[in-house]
Coordinates of C-alpha atoms and ligand atoms in Angstrom, one line a residue:
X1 CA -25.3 -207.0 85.7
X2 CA -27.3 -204.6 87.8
X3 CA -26.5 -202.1 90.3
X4 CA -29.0 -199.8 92.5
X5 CA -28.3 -196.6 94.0
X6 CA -29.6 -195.1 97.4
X7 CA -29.1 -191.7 97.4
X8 CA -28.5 -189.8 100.9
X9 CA -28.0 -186.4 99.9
X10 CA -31.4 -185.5 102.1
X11 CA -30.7 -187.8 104.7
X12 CA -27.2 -189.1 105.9
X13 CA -25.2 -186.9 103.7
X14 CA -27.3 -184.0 105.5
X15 CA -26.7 -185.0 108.9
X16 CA -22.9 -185.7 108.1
X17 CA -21.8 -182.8 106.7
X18 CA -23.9 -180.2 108.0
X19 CA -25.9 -181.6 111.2
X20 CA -28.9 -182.2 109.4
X21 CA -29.8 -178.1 109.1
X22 CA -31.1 -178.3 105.7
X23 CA -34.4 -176.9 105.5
X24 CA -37.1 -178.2 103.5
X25 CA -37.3 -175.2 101.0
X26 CA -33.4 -175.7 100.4
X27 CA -33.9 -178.7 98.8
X28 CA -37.9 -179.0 97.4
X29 CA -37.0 -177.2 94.0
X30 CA -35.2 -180.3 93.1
X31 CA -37.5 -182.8 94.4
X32 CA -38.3 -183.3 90.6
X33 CA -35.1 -183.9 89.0
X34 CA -33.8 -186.5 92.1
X35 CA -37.4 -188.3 91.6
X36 CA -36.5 -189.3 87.8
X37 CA -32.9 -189.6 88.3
X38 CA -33.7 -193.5 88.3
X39 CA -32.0 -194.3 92.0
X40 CA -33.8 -197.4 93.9
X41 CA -34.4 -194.9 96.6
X42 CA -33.8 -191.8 98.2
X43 CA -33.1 -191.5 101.9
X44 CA -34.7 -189.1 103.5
X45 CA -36.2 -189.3 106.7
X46 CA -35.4 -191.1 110.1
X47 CA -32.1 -191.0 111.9
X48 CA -31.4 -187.2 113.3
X49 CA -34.1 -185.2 110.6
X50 CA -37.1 -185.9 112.7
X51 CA -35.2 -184.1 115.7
X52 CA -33.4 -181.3 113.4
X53 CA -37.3 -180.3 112.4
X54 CA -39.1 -180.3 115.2
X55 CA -35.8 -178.6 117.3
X56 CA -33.7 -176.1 114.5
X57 CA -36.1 -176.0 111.8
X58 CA -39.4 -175.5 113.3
X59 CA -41.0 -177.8 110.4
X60 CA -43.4 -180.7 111.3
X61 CA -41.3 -183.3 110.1
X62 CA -44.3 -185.4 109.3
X63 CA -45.5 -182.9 107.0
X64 CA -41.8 -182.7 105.4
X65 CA -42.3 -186.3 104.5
X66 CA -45.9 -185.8 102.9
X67 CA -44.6 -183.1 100.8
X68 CA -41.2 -185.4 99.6
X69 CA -43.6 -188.6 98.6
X70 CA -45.8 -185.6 96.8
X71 CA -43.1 -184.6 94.7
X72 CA -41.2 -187.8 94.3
X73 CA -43.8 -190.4 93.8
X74 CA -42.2 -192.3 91.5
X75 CA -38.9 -193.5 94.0
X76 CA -39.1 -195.6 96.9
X77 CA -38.6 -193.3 99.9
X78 CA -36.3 -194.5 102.3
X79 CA -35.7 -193.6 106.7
X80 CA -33.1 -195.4 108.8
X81 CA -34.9 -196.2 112.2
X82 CA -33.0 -197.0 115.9
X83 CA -35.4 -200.3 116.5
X84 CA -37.1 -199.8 119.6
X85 CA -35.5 -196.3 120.0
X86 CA -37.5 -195.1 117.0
X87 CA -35.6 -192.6 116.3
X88 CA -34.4 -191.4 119.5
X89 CA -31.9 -192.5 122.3
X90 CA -34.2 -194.5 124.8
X91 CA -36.5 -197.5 124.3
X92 CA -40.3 -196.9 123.8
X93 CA -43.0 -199.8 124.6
X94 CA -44.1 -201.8 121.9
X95 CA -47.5 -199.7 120.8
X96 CA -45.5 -196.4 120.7
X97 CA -43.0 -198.5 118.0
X98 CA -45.7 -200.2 116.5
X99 CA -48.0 -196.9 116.3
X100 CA -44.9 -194.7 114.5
X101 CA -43.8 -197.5 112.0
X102 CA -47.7 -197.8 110.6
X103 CA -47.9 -193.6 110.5
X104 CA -44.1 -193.8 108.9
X105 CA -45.8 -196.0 106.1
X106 CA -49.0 -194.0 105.8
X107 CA -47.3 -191.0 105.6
X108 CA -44.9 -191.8 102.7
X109 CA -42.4 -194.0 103.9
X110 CA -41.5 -197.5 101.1
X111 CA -38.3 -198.9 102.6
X112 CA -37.4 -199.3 106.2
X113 CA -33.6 -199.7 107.7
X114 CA -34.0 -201.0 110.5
X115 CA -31.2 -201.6 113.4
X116 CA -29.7 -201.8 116.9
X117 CA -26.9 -200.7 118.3
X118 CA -25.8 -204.0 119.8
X119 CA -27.2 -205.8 116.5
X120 CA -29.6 -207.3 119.9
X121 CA -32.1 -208.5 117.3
X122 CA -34.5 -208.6 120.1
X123 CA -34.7 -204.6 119.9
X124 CA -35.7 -204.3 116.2
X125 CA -38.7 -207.6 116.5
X126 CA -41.4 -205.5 117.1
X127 CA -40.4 -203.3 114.3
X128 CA -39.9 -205.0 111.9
X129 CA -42.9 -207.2 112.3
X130 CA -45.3 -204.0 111.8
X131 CA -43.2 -202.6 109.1
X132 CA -44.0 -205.9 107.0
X133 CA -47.4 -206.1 108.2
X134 CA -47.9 -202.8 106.4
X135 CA -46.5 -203.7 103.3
X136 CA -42.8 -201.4 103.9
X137 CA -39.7 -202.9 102.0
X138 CA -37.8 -203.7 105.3
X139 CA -33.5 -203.9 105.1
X140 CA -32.6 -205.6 108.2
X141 CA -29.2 -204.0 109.8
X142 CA -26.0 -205.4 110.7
X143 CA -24.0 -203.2 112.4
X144 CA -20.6 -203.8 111.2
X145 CA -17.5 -203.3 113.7
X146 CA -13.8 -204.4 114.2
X147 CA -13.4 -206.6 117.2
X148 CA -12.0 -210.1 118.5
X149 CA -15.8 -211.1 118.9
X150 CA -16.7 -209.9 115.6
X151 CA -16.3 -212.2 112.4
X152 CA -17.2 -213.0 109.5
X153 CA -19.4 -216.3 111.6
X154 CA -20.8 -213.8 113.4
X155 CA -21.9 -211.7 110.8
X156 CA -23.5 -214.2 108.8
X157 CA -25.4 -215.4 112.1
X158 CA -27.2 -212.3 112.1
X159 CA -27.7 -212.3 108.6
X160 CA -29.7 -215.6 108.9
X161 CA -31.5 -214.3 112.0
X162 CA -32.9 -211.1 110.4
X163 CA -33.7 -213.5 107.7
X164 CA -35.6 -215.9 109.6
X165 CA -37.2 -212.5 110.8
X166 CA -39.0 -212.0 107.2
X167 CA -36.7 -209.0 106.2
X168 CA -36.3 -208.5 102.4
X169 CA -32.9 -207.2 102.2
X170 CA -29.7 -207.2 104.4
X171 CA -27.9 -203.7 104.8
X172 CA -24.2 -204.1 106.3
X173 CA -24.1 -201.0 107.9
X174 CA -20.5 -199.6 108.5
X175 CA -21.3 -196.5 110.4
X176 CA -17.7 -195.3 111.0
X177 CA -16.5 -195.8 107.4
X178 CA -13.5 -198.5 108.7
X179 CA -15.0 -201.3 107.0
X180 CA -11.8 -202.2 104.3
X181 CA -12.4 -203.1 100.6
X182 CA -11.1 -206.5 101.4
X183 CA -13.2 -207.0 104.6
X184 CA -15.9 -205.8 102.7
X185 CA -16.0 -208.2 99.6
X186 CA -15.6 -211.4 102.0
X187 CA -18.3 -210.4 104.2
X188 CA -20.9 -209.2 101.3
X189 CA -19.5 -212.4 99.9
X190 CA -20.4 -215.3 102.9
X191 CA -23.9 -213.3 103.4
X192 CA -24.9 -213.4 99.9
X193 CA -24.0 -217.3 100.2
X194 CA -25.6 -217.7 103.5
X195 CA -29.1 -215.8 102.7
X196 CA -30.2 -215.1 99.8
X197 CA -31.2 -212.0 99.8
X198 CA -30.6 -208.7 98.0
X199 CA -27.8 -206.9 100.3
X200 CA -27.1 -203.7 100.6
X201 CA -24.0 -201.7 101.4
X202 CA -23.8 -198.3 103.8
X203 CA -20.3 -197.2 104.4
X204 CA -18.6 -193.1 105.0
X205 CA -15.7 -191.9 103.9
X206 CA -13.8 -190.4 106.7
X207 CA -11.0 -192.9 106.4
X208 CA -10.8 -192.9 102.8
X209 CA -11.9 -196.1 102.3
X210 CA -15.3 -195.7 100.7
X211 CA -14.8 -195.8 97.1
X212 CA -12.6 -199.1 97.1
X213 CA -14.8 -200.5 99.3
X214 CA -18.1 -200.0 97.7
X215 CA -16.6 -201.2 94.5
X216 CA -15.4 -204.3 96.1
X217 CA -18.6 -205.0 97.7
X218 CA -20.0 -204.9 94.4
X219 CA -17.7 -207.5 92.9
X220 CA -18.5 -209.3 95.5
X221 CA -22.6 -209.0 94.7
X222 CA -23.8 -206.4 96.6
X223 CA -27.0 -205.3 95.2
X224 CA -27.6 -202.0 96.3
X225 CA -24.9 -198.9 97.3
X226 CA -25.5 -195.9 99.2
X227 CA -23.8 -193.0 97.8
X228 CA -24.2 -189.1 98.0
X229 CA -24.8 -186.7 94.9
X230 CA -21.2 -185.0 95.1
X231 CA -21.2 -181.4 96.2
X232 CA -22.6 -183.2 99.3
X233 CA -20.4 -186.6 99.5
X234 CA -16.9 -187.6 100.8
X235 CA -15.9 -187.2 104.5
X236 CA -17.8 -187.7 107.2
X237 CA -20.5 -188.7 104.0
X238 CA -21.0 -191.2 101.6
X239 CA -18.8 -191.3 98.5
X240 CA -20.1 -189.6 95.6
X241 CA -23.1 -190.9 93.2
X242 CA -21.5 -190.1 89.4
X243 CA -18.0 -191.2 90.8
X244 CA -19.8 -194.5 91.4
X245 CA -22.4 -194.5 88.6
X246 CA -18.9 -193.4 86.1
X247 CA -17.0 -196.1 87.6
X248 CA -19.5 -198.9 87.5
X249 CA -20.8 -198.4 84.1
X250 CA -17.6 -198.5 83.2
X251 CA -17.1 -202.4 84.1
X252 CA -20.2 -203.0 82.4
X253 CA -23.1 -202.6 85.2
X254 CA -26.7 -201.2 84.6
X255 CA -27.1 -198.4 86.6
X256 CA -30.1 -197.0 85.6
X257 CA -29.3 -193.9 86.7
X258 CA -29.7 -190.6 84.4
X259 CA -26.0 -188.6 84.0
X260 CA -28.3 -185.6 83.3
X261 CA -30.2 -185.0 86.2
X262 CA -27.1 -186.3 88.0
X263 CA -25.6 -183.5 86.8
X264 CA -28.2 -181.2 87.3
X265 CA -28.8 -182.3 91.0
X266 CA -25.2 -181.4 91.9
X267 CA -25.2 -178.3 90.1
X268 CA -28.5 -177.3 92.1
X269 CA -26.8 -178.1 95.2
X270 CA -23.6 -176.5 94.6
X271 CA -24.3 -173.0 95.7
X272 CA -25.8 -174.4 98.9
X273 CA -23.0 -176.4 99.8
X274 CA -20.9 -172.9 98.7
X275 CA -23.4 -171.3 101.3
X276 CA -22.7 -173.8 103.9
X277 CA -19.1 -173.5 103.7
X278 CA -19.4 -169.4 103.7
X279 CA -21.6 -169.4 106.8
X280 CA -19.6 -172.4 109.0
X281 CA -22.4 -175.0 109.0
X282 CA -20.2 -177.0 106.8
X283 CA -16.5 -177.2 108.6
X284 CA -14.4 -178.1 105.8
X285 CA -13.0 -180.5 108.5
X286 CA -15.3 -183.3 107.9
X287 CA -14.6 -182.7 104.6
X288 CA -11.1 -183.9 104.8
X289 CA -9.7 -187.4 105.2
X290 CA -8.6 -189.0 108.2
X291 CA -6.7 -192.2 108.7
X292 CA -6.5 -191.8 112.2
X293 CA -9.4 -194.0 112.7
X294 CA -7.6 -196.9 110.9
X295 CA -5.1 -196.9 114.0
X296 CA -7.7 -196.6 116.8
X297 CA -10.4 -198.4 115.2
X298 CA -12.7 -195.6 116.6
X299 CA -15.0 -193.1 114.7
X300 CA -14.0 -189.9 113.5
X301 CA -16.9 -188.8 115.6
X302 CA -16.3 -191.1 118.7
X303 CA -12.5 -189.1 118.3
X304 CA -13.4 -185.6 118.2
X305 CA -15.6 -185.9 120.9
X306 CA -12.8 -187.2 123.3
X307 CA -10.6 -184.3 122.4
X308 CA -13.8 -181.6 122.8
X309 CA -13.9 -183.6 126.1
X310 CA -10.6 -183.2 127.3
X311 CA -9.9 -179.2 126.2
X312 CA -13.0 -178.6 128.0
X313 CA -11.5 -179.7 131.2
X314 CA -7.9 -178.6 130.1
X315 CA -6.3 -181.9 130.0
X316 CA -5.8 -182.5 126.5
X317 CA -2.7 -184.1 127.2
X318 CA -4.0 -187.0 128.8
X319 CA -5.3 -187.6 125.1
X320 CA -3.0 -190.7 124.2
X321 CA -3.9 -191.9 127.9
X322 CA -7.4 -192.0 126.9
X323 CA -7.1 -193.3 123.3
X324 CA -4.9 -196.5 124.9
X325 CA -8.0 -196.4 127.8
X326 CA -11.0 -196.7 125.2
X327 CA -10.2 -200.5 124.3
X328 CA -10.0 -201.4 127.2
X329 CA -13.1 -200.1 128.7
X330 CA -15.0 -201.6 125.0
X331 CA -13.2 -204.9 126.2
X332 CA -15.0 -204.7 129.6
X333 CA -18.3 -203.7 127.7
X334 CA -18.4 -207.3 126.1
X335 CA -17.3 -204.8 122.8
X336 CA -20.3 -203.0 121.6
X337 CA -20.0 -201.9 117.9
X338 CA -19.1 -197.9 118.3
X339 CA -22.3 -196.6 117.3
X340 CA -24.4 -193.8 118.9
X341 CA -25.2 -193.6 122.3
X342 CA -22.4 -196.7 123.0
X343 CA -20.1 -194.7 121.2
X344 CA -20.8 -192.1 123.4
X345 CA -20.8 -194.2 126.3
X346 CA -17.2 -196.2 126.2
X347 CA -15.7 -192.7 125.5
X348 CA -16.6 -190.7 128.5
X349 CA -16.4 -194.1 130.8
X350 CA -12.6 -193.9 129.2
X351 CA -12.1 -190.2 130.3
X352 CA -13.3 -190.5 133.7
X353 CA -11.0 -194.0 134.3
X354 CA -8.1 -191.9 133.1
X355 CA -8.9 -188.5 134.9
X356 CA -10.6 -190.1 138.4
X357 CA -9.2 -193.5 138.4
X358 CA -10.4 -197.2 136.8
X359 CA -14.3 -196.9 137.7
X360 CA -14.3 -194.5 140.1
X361 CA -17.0 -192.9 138.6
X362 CA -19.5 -194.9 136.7
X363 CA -21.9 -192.8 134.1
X364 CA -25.7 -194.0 134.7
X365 CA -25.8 -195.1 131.0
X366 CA -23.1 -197.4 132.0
X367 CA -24.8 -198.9 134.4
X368 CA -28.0 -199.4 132.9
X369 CA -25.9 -201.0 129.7
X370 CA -24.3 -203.7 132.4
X371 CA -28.1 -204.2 133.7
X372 CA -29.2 -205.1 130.7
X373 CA -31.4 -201.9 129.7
X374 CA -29.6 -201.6 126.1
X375 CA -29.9 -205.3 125.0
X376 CA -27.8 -207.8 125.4
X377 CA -23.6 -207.1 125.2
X378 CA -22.2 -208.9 122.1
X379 CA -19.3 -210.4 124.0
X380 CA -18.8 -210.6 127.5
X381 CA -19.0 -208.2 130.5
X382 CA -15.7 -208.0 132.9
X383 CA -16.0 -209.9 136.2
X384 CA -14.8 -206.7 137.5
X385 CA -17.3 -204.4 135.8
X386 CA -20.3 -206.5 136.7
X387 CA -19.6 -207.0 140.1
X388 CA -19.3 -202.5 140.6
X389 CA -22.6 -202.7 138.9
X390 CA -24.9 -205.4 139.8
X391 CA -23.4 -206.5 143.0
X392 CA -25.0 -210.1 143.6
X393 CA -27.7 -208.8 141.6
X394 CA -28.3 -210.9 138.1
X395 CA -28.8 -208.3 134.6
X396 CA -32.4 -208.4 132.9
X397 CA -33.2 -211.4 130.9
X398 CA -35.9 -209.8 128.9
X399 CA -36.2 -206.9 126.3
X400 CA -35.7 -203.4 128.7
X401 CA -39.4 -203.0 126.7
X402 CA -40.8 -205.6 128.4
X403 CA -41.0 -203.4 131.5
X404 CA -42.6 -200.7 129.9
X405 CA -46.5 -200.0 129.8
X406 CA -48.2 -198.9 126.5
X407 CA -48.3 -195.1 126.2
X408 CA -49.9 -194.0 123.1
X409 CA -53.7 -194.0 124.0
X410 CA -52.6 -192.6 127.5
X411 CA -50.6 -189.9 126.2
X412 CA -53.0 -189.0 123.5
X413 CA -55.7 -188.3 126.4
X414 CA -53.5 -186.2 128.1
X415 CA -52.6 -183.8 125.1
X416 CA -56.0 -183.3 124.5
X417 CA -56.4 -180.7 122.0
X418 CA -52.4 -179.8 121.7
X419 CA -52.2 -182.7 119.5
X420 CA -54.2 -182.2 116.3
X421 CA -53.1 -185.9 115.0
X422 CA -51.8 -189.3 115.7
X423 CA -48.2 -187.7 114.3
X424 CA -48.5 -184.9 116.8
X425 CA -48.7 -187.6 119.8
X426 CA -45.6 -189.5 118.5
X427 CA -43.5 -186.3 117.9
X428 CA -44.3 -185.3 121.5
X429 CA -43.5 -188.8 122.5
X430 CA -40.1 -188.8 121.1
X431 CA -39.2 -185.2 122.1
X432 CA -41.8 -183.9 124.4
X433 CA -40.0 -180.4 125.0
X434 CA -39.1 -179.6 121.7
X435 CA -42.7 -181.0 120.1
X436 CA -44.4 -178.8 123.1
X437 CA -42.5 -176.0 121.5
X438 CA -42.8 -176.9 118.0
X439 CA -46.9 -176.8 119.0
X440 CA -47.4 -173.6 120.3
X441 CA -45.0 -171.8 117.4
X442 CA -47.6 -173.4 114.9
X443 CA -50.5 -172.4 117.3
X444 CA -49.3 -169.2 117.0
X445 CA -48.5 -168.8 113.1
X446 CA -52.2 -170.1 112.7
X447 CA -53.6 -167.2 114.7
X448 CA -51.9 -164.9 113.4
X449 CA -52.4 -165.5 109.6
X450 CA -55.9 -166.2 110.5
X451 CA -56.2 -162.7 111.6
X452 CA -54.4 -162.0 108.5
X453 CA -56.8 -162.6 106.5
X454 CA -59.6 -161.4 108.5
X455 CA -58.0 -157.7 108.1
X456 CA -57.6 -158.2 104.4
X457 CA -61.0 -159.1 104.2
X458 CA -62.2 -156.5 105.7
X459 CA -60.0 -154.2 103.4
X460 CA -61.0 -155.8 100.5
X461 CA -64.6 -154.5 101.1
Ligands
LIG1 CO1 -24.4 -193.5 108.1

C-alpha cells in the first residue's frame, strides 16, 4: 500500500498561519533538504503568494518560482489556481487564462489544482484544457461543503464531470476543515468507485478534525494527502507531515518519505516560526482549535470576519443575530460552498439584513452573483432575492467570460517598455497597482546598482 504526500509548508501552510509573509530568503536554504524528502509534491505557488510578492514582499513572484524549480528539480511543483480568476478575485477572458497557465508551466510549475468557487465547471474549462495541452499534471477541484443540496450524488457528479474534462486526479478540497472522518471516507470512497482516478485529499485543521479525517480518507483509498511539515501545521493549516508519515507507516503504508530530512526541515523552520510568534505575524490564535465551526458550519475565517465586522461598527451584540442570519441568506444564495469571495459575500449580506433590515441594502457582489457573473448558484436562488435583483430581467446564461474581450496583446502594447516579459504583462494584469509599483522599485534597484558598479569601476582603476 502506497501513500503520497503534498507538502504545503510554502504554500497553504504559509498563507494560513502567517498571511503568506514568508520571504523567499526565509525559506531557500532548505530548498535542498524538502527536494529529497521524497514528497509527491511540494506546494508552492498560486493561491494568495503571487499577491503577497508583488504587494509585501516586493519579489517578482515569477522569478520566486524559477529559483524553487532550480533548487528542487527533482519534486513535482505544485500551485492551487481560482479557474478563470487565475489567481485573483474577478474573471479574466479566456487568452489572459490561457496566456498565464502556459507561462505557469514554462516557468516551473508540474501539477495544477485547479477550482471554482461554485464548483461551476464552466469556470475552470478553459483552464484546464491549456494546462493539459502543455503537459501539467492537472487535479480537478471539488469544493466540498455542508448543505441540503450537497451530497454524496452530487459530489460524485462533479467527480465524473471533471473526469470527462481529461483531469488526472480528483482533489476533494475541504477549505474550512469541517469535512468529518466519516464524511470523508464515504465520499473518497463513492469517487474512487465512480472515477477511477488517483484522488487527493486537502483539508485544515481548525476544527480539529484533520488528522482523523485524513486517515480515514486513506482507508478509504485516497491516494494523495496534503499535510504541513510541523512547526508550521495544525490550525488554520494542514495537519502535520511526520504525525502522518508516523501514523501511516505504522499500518503498513509506503510513504516514501525520508524521517531525516523530515526532521531536519522542521528543525530549520523552527526558529522562524519562534520568530513569527515573537514578532505577531503568527497569532497563536489560529494556532488553537476551534469547534465553533462544527455548530455553524461556517469557516473559522468566514467567523472572525463577522465579529471584526460588527466591533467595527460597535454592535457586537447583534453577533448571535447574525450567526442565525448567515443560513439563511446562503439559503437564498442557492448555497454556495463558503469559500473566498462567497464567503465574504453571504457574510456581509447577513450583517447588513440584521443591522438595516432583510435586503435593504444589497452589496454589488451580490448582485452580480444573482446575475449570473460568478457562475451558476448550486441550488436555487429565492423568488424574493431574484426578483430585488433582476426585476423581470433573466440572469446570464453564458460564462461571465464570454463577455469579455481578449486583453493580453492589447495590454502588452500599452505597457510598452514597463513590461520586460510576458510574466510582467500578466502580473500587471492580475494587480495592476501593485505590479506598477512592484515595476518601478525594480526599475529603480537596477539604476542604482548599475551606478554601483560604475563607481567601483572607476575606483578599481
Ligand atoms: Co487550503
Amino acid at each position: 500500500m502506497k501513500i503520497k504526500f503534498t507538502e504545503t509548508i510554502l504554500r497553504d501552510a504559509n498563507q494560513s498561519l502567517i498571511a503568506t509573509r514568508m520571504p523567499f530568503s526565509e525559506f531557500e536554504p532548505i530548498l535542498e533538504t524538502l527536494d529529497k524528502a521524497g514528497y509527491y509534491s511540494l506546494e508552492c505557488w498560486g493561491g494568495a503568494t503571487f499577491d503577497s510578492c508583488l504587494r509585501y514582499l516586493n519579489e517578482d513572484p515569477w522569478e520566486r518560482l524559477r529559483k524553487i524549480r532550480k533548487a528542487c528539480p527533482n519534486t513535482k511543483l505544485q500551485m492551487l489556481l481560482r479557474g478563470q480568476n487565475l489567481l485573483g478575485y474577478k474573471h479574466y477572458p479566456d487568452d489572459v487564462v490561457r496566456m498565464f497557465v502556459k507561462k505557469s508551466v514554462e516557468n516551473g510549475i508540474n501539477v495544477i489544482r485547479i477550482f471554482d468557487a461554485l464548483n461551476d465547471l464552466r469556470n475552470i474549462e478553459v483552464a484546464v484544457d491549456e494546462a493539459l495541452k502543455n503537459g501539467a499534471e492537472v487535479q480537478g477541484t471539488i469544493c466540498y461543503t455542508l448543505s441540503p443540496i450537497h451530497d454524496l450524488e452530487s459530489y460524485v457528479k462533479t467527480a465524473k464531470d471533471l473526469k470527462a474534462m481529461g483531469v488526472q486526479s480528483i482533489c476533494i478540497k475541504d477549505m474550512a476543515g469541517i469535512m468529518s472522518p466519516k464524511e470523508a471516507y464515504d465520499t473518497v470512497k463513492a469517487i474512487k468507485e465512480a472515477v477511477a482516478l488517483p484522488v487527493v485529499l486537502h483539508t485544515h485543521s481548525t476544527t480539529g478534525l484533520g488528522f482523523m479525517t485524513l486517515l480515514k480518507a486513506v482507508e478509504a483509498g485516497c491516494d494523495v494527502i496534503d499535510t504541513a511539515i510541523s512547526s508550521f501545521s495544525g490550525g488554520t493549516a494542514q495537519p502535520a507531515t511526520e504525525t502522518m508519515e508516523y501514523v501511516l507507516r505504522q499500518y503498513g503504508y509506503e510513504t516514501g518519505l525520508d524521517t531525516a530530512a523530515l526532521k531536519k526541515i522542521n528543525d530549520f523552520f523552527k526558529p522562524y516560526r519562534a520568530a513569527c510568534l515573537k514578532e505577531g505575524l503568527l497569532n497563536p490564535v489560529v494556532m488553537a482549535t476551534d469547534t465553533d465551526a462544527l455548530g455553524y458550519q461556517i469557516p473559522g475565517g468566514m467567523l472572525s470576519n463577522l465579529v471584526a465586522q460588527l466591533t467595527a461598527q460597535g454592535k457586537l451584540d447583534k453577533l448571535q443575530e447574525v450567526l442565525e442570519e448567515t443560513p439563511r441568506v446562503r439559503k437564498d444564495m442557492g448555497y454556495p460552498p463558503l469559500v473566498t469571495p462567497m464567503s465574504q459575500m453571504v457574510g456581509v449580506q447577513a450583517t447588513s439584513n440584521v443591522l438595516n433590515g432583510r435586503y435593504k441594502n444589497i452589496s454589488k457582489e451580490v448582485k452580480n452573483y444573482v446575475k449570473g457573473e460568478y457562475g451558476r448558484a448550486p441550488g436555487e436562488i429565492s423568488d424574493e432575492l431574484k426578483k430585488l435583483v433582476l426585476g423581470d430581467e433573466k440572469p446570464m446564461e453564458c460564462r461571465f467570460a464570454d463577455t469579455l474581450e481578449p486583453a493580453f496583446e492589447q495590454t502588452k502594447k500599452e505597457l510598452g517598455e514597463t513590461a520586460t516579459c510576458d510574466e510582467d504583462v500578466l502580473s500587471y494584469i492580475a494587480f495592476p497597482q501593485i505590479a506598477e509599483k512592484f515595476f518601478a522599485a525594480r526599475d529603480e534597484l537596477k539604476k542604482r546598482t548599475f551606478s554601483y558598479n560604475i563607481t567601483l569601476c572607476e575606483e578599481d582603476k
